[in-house]
Short mmCIF file of C-alpha atoms and ligand atoms in Angstrom, two decimals:
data_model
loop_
_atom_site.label_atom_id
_atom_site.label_comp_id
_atom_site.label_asym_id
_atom_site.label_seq_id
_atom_site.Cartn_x
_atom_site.Cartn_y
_atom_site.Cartn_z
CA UNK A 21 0.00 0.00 0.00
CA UNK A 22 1.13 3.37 -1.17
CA UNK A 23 1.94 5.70 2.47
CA UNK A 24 -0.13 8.45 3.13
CA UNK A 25 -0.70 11.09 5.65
CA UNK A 26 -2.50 8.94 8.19
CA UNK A 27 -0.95 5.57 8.43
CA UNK A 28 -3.27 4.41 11.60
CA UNK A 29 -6.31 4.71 8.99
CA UNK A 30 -4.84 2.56 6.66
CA UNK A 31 -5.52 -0.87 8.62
CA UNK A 32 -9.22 0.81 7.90
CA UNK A 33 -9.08 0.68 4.25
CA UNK A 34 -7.87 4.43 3.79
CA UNK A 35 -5.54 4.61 0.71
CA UNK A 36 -4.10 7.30 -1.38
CA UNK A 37 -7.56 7.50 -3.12
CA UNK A 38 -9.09 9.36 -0.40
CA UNK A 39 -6.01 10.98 0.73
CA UNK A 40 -6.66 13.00 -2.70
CA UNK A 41 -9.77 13.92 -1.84
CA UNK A 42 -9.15 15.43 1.62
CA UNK A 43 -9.82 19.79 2.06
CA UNK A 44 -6.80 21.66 2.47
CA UNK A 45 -5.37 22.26 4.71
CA UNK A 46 -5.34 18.62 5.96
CA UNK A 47 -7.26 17.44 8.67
CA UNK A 48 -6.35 16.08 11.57
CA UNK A 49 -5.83 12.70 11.98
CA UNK A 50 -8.88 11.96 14.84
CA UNK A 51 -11.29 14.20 12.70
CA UNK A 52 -11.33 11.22 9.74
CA UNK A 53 -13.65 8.29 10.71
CA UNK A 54 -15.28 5.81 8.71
CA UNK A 55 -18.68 4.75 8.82
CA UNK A 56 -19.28 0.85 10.33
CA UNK A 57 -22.92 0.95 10.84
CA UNK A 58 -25.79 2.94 10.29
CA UNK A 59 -29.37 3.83 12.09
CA UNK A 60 -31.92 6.27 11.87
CA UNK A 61 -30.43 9.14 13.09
CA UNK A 62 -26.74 8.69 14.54
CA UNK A 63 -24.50 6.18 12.87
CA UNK A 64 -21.36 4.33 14.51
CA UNK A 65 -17.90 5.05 13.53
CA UNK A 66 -13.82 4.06 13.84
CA UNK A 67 -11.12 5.78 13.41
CA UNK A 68 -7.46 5.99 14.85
CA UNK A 69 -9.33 6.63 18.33
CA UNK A 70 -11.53 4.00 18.36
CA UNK A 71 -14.87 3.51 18.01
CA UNK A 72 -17.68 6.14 19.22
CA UNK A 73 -21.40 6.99 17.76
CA UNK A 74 -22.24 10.38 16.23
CA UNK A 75 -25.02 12.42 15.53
CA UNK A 76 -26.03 12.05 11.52
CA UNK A 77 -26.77 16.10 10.42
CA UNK A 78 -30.29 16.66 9.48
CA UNK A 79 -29.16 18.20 6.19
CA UNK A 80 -27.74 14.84 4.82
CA UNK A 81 -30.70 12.90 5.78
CA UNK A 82 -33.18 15.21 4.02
CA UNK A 83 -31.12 15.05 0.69
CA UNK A 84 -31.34 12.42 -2.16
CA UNK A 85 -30.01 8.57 -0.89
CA UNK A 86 -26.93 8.86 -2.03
CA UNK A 87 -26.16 12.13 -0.22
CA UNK A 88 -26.59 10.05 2.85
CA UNK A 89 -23.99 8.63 4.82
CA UNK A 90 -24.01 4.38 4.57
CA UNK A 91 -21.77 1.92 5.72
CA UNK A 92 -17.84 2.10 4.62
CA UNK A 93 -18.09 5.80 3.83
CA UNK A 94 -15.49 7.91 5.21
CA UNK A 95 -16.33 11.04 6.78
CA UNK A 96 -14.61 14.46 8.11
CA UNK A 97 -15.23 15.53 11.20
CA UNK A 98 -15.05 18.92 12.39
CA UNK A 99 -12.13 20.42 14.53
CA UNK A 100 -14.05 18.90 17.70
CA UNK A 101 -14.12 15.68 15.94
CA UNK A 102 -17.85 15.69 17.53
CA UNK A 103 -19.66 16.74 14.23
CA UNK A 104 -19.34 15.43 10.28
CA UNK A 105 -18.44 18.59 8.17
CA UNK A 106 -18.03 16.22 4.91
CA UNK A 107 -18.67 12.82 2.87
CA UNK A 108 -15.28 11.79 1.11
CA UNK A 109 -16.09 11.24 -2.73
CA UNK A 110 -16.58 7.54 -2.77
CA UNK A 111 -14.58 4.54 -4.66
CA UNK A 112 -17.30 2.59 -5.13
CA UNK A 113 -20.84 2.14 -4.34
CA UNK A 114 -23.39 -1.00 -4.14
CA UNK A 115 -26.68 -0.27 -4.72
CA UNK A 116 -29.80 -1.89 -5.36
CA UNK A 117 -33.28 -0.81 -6.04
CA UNK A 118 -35.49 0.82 -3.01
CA UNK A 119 -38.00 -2.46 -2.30
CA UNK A 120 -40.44 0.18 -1.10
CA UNK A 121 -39.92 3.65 -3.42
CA UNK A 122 -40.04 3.12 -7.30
CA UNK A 123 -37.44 5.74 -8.21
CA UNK A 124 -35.27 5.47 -5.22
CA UNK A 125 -32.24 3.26 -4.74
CA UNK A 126 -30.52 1.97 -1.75
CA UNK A 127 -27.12 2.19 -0.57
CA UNK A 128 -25.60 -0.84 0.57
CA UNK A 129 -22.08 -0.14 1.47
CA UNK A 130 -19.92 2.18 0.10
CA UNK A 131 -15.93 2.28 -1.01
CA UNK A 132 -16.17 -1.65 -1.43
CA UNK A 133 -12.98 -3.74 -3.00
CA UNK A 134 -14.58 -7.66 -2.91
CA UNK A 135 -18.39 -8.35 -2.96
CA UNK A 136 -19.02 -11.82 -1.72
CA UNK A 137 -21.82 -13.58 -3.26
CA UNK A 138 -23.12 -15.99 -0.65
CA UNK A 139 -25.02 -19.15 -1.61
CA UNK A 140 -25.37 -22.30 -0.15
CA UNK A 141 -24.64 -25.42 -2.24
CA UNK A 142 -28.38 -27.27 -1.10
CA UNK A 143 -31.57 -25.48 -2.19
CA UNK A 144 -30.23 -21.83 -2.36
CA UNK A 145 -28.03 -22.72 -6.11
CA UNK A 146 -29.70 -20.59 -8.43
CA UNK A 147 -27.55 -19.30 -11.62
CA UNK A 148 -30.02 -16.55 -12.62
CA UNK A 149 -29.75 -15.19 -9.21
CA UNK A 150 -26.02 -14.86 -9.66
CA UNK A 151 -26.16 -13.07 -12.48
CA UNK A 152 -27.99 -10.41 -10.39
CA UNK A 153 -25.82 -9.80 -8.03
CA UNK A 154 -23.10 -10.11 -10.93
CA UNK A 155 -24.49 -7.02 -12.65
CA UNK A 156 -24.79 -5.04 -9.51
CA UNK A 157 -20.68 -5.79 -8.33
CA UNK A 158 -19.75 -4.85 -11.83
CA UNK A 159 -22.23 -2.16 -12.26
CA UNK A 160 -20.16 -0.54 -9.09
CA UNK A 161 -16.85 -1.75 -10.11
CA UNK A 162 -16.36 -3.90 -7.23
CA UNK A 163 -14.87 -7.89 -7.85
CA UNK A 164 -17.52 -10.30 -7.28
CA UNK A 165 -16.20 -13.18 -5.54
CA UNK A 166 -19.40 -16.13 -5.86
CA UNK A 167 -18.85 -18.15 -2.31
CA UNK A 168 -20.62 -21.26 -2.27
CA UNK A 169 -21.36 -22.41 1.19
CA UNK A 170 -22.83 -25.44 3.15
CA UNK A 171 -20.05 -28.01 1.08
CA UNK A 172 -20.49 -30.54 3.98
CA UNK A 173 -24.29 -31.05 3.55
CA UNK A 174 -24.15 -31.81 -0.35
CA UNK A 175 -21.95 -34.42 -2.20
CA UNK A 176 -18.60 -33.35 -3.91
CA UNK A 177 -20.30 -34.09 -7.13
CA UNK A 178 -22.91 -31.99 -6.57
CA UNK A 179 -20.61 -29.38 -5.20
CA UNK A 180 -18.44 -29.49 -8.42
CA UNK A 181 -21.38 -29.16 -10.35
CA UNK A 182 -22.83 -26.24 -9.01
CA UNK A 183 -18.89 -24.73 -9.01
CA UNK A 184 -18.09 -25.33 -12.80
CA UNK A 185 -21.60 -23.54 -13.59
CA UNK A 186 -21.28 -20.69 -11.53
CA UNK A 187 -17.69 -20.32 -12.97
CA UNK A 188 -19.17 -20.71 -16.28
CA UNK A 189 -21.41 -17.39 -15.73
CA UNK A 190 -18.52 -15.24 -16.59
CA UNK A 191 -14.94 -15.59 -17.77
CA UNK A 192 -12.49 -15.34 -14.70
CA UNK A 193 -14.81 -15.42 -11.96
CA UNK A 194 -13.71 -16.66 -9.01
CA UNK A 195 -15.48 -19.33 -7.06
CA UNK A 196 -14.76 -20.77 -4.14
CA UNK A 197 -16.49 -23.84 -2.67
CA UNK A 198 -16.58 -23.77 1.52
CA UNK A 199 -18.39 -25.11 4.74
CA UNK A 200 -18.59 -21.69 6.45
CA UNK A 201 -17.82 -23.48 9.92
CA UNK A 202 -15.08 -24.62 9.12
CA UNK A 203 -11.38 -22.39 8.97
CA UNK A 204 -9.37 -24.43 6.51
CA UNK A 205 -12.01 -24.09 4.16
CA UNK A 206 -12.71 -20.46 5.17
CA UNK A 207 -9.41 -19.20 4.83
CA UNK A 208 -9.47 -19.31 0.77
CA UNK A 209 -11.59 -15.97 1.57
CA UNK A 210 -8.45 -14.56 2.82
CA UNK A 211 -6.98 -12.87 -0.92
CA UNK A 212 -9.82 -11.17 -1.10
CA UNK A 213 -9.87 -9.59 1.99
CA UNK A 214 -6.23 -9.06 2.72
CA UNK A 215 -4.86 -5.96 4.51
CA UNK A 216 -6.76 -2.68 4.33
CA UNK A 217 -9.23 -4.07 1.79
CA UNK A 218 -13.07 -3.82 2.58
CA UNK A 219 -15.48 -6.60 1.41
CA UNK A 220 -19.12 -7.31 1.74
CA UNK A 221 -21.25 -10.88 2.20
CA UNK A 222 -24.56 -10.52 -0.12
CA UNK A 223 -27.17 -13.27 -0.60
CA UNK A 224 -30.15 -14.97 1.03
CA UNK A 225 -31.04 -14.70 4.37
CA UNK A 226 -29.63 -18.05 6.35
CA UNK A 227 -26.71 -18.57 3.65
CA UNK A 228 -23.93 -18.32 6.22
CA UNK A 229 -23.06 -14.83 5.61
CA UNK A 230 -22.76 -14.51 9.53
CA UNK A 231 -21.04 -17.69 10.36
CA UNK A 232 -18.41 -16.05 7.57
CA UNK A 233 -18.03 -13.19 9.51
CA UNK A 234 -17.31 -15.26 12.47
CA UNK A 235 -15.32 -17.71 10.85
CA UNK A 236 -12.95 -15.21 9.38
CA UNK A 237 -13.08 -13.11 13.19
CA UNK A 238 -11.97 -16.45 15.23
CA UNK A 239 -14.25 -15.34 16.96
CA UNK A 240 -18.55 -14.77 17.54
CA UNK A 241 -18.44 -11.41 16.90
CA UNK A 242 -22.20 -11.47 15.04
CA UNK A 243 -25.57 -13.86 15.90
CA UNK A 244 -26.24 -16.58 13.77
CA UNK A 245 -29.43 -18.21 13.15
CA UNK A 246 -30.88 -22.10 12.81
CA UNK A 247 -32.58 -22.66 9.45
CA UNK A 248 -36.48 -23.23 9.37
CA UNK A 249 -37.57 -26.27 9.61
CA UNK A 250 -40.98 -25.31 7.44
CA UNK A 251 -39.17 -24.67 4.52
CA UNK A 252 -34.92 -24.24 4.66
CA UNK A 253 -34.72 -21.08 4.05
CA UNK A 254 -33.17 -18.33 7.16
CA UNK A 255 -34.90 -16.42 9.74
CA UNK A 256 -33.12 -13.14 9.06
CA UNK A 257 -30.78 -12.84 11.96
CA UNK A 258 -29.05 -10.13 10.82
CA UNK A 259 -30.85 -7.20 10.88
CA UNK A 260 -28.30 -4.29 10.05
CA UNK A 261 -25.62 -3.72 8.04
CA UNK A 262 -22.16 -3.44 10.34
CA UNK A 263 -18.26 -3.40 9.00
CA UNK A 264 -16.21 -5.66 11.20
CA UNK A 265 -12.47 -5.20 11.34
CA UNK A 266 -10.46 -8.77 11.21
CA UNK A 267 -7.70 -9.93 12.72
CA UNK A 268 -5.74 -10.06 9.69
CA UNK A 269 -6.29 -6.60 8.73
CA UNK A 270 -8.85 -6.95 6.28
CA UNK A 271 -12.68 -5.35 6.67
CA UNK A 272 -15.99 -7.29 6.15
CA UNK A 273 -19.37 -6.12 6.42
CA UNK A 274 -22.07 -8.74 7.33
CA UNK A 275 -25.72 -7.71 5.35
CA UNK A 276 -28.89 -9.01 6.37
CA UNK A 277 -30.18 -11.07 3.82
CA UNK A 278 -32.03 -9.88 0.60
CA UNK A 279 -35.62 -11.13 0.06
CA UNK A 280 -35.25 -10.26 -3.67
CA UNK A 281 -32.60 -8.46 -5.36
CA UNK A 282 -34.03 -5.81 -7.50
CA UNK A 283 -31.53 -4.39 -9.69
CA UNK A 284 -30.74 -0.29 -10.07
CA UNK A 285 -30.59 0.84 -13.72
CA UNK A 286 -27.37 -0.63 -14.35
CA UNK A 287 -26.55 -1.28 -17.95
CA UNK A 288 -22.94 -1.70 -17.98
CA UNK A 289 -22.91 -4.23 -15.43
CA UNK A 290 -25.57 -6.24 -17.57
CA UNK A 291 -23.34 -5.73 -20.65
CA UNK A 292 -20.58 -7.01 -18.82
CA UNK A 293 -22.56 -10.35 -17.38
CA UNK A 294 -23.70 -11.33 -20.68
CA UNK A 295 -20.63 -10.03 -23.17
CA UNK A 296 -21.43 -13.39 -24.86
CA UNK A 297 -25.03 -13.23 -25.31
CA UNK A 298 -24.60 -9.18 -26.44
CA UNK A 299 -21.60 -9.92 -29.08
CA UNK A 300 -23.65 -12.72 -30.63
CA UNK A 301 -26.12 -10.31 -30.96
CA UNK A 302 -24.55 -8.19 -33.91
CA UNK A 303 -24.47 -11.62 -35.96
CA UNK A 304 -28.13 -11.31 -35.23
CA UNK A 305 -30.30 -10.49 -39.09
CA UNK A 306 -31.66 -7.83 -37.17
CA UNK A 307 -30.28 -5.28 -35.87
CA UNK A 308 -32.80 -5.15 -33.03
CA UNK A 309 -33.35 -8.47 -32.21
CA UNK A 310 -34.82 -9.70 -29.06
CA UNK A 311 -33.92 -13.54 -29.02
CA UNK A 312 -37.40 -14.53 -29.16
CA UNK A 313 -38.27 -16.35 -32.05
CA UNK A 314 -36.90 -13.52 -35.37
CA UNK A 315 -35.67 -15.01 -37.82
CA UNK A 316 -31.74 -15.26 -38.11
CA UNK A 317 -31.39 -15.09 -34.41
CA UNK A 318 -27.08 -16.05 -33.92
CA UNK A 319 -28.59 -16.15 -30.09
CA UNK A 320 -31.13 -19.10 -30.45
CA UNK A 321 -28.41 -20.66 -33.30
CA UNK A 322 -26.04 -20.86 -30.17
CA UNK A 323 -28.74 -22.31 -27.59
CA UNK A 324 -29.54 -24.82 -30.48
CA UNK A 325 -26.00 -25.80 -30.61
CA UNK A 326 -25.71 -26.11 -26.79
CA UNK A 327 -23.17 -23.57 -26.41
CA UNK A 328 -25.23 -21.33 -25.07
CA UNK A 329 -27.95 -22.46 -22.24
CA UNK A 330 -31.62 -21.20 -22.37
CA UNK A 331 -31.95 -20.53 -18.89
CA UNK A 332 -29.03 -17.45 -19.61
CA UNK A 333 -31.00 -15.81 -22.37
CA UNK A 334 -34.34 -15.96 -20.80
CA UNK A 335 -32.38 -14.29 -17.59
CA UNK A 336 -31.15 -11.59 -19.64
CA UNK A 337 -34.03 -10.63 -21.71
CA UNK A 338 -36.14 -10.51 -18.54
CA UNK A 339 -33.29 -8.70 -16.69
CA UNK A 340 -33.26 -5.97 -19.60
CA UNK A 341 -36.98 -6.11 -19.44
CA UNK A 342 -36.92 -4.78 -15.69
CA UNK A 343 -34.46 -2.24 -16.63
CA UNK A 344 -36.74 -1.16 -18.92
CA UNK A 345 -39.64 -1.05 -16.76
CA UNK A 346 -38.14 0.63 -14.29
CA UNK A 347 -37.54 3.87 -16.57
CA UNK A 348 -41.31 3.38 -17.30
CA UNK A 349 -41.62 4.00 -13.83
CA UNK A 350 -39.48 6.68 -13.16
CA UNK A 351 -41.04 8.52 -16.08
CA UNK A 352 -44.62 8.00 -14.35
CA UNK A 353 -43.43 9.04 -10.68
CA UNK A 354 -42.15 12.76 -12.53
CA UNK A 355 -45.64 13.00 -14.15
CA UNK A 356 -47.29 12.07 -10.52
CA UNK A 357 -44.76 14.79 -8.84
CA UNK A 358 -45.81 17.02 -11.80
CA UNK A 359 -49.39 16.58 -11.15
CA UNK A 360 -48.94 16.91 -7.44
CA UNK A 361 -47.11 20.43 -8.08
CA UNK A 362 -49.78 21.70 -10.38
CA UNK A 363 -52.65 20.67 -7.91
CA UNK A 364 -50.92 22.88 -5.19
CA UNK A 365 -50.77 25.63 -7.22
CA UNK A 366 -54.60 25.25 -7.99
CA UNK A 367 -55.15 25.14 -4.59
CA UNK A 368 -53.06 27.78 -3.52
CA UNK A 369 -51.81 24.99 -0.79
CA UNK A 370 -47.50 25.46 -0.01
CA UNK A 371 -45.84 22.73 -1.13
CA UNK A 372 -44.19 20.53 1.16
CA UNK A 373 -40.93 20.62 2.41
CA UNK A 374 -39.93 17.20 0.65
CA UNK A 375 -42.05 17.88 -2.56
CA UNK A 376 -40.08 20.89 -2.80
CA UNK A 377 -36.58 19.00 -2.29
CA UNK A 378 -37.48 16.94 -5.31
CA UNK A 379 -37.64 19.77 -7.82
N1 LIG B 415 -23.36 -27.28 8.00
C1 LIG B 415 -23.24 -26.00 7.69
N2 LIG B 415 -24.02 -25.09 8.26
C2 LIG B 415 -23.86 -23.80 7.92
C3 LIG B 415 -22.90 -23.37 6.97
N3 LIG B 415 -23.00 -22.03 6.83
C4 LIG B 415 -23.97 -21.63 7.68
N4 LIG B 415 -24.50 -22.69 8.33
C5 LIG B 415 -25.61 -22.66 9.29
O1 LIG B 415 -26.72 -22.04 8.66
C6 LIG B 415 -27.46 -21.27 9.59
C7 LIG B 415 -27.62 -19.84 9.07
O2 LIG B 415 -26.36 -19.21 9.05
P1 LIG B 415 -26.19 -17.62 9.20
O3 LIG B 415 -24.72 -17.36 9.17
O4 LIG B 415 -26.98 -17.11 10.35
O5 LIG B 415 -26.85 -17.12 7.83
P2 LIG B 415 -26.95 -15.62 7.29
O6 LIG B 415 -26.64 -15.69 5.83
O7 LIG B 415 -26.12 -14.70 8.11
O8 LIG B 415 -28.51 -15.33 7.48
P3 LIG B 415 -29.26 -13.89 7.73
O9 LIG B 415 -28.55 -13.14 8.81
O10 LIG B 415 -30.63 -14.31 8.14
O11 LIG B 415 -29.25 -13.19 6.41
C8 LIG B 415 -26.70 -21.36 10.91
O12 LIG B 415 -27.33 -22.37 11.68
C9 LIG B 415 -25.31 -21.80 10.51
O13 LIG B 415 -24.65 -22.55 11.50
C10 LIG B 415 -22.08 -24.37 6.34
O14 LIG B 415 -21.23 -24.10 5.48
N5 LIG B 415 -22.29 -25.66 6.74
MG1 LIG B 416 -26.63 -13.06 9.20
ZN1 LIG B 417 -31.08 -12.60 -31.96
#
């Protein structure tokens, strides 16, 4: 790692990156902290002092989601260290699509280097799934790592199985086959989270995205829940986001787990999930060809010719088809907020404090 000003930060993931970005003149050291968890109105920090919570300033939470502070953001302080004066640009940032507001997204952990994609080897397994949380990681320009938990419930043959496919979702893509309670197996995380880098454990609620945490910590640092016996899946132990620091220097945030993954608009990460499927495409005899029965198709030639499965067009055509949906939506909610605006002015009625923030 390349030195910079504050070499205590840099077992926290600070780097020259955000060095860059700091006001002049610089700071002092115990007014930098980065964010490890996140509630309504004060959020936990760490920084070369230690841990401590802080107030969240009522301007930042009124302002659009990504204004807001979320976990693995670094902050300044100001010269009392007691209040945040700034948001440090970001690296990277993971987001997904607001389950509850149609335009909004969600931030789910910021300046990111690895983005673990849990999923257990028995029922969890789902390809199409992967790609989501595929698109997302490279959408954000973070390395997906796809960790396939739960080895010591399945048999090696079905393990290997489920490896080779998910390694055949994208060229390169690491994959790594573990039983999450188990260190030797555990410890092929390690690369990913060495020294001063910052991953994140995404996937299904009961997955083992805890016992990773705790694996990797030596330690129970975060609860971990028995699966239902109803129907396998978790019980959502983990209900917050939280950054844990590990012994070996590295940082890993534990998620709760995602009911459904909807995706942001995020069409360079799609592009880059299904290069094969989009360079077939130009062989296509049209120029806009959907894969769906035209004529010429070099897409359906492929899945005809089993080099190309079924299951991974139908994913992408309905993942594009959500994409496009979604600016549907978006392009309804600013005739709604539209409507809204002229209906005030009708009634001679002030507008809102947050209608007003959206203009
Ligand atoms: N046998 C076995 N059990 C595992 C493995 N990974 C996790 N478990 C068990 O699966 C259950 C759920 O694990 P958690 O770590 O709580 O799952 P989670 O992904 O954090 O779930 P949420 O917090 O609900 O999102 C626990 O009983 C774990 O002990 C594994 O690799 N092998
Ligand atoms: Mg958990
Ligand atoms: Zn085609």
């Amino acid at each position: 790692m390349t030195s910079t000003a504050y070499p205590p930060l840099e077992h926290l993931g600070w780097d020259t990156f955000f060095q860059a970005r700091l006001p002049q003149p610089l700071p002092a050291e115990d007014t930098i902290v980065r964010v490890v968890s996140v509630h309504s109105m004060v959020m936990n920090v760490i920084g070369a002092q230690g841990r401590r919570q802080l107030a969240i300033p009522g301007n930042w939470l009124s302002g659009p989601a990504e204004s807001r502070p979320t976990v693995g953001d670094w902050l300044v302080l100001d010269d009392t260290a007691q209040w945040p004066v700034q948001l440090l640009d970001r690296r990277t940032l993971v987001t997904r699509r607001a389950p509850t507001d149609i335009t909004g997204v969600q931030l789910v952990a910021a300046n990111l280097d690895t983005l673990f994609i849990v999923s257990s080897l028995n029922d969890d397994f789902n390809p199409s799934r992967l790609e989501r949380y595929l698109a997302i990681a490279f959408q954000s320009g973070v390395e997906p790592v796809v960790v396939l938990t739960k080895a010591d419930l399945v048999t090696p043959e079905h393990a290997l199985a489920c490896a080779e496919e998910a390694r055949g979702l994208c060229p390169g893509l690491a994959v790594l086959v573990v039983n999450a309670l188990d260190e030797t197996t555990v410890n092929l995380l390690f690369p990913w989270v060495a020294p001063g880098r910052t991953a994140t454990l995404v996937g299904s609620s009961g997955v083992g995205k805890s016992t990773l945490v705790n694996t990797l910590s030596r330690e129970e640092r975060t609860p971990t829940g028995a699966i239902r016996d109803s129907d396998g899946r978790g019980r959502h132990t983990t209900s917050s986001r939280t950054l844990y620091t590990l012994p070996n220097g590295g940082l890993i945030m534990d998620v709760p787990g995602f009911r459904e993954l909807r995706l942001p608009p995020c069409p360079q990460g799609l592009s880059q999930v299904f290069r094969d499927i989009e360079e077939l495409g130009i062989r296509c005899g049209f120029a806009d060809c959907r894969h769906d029965g035209e004529p010429d198709c070099a897409v359906e030639k492929a899945v005809r010719q089993g080099t190309l499965t079924q299951r991974r067009v139908e994913n992408y055509r309905k993942l594009l088809k959500e994409q496009a949906m979604q600016d549907d939506e978006k392009q309804q909610a600013k005739i709604y907020a539209r409507q809204r605006r002229a209906a005030d002015k009708v009634l001679g009625r002030p507008a809102s404090n947050k209608r007003r923030r959206k203009r």
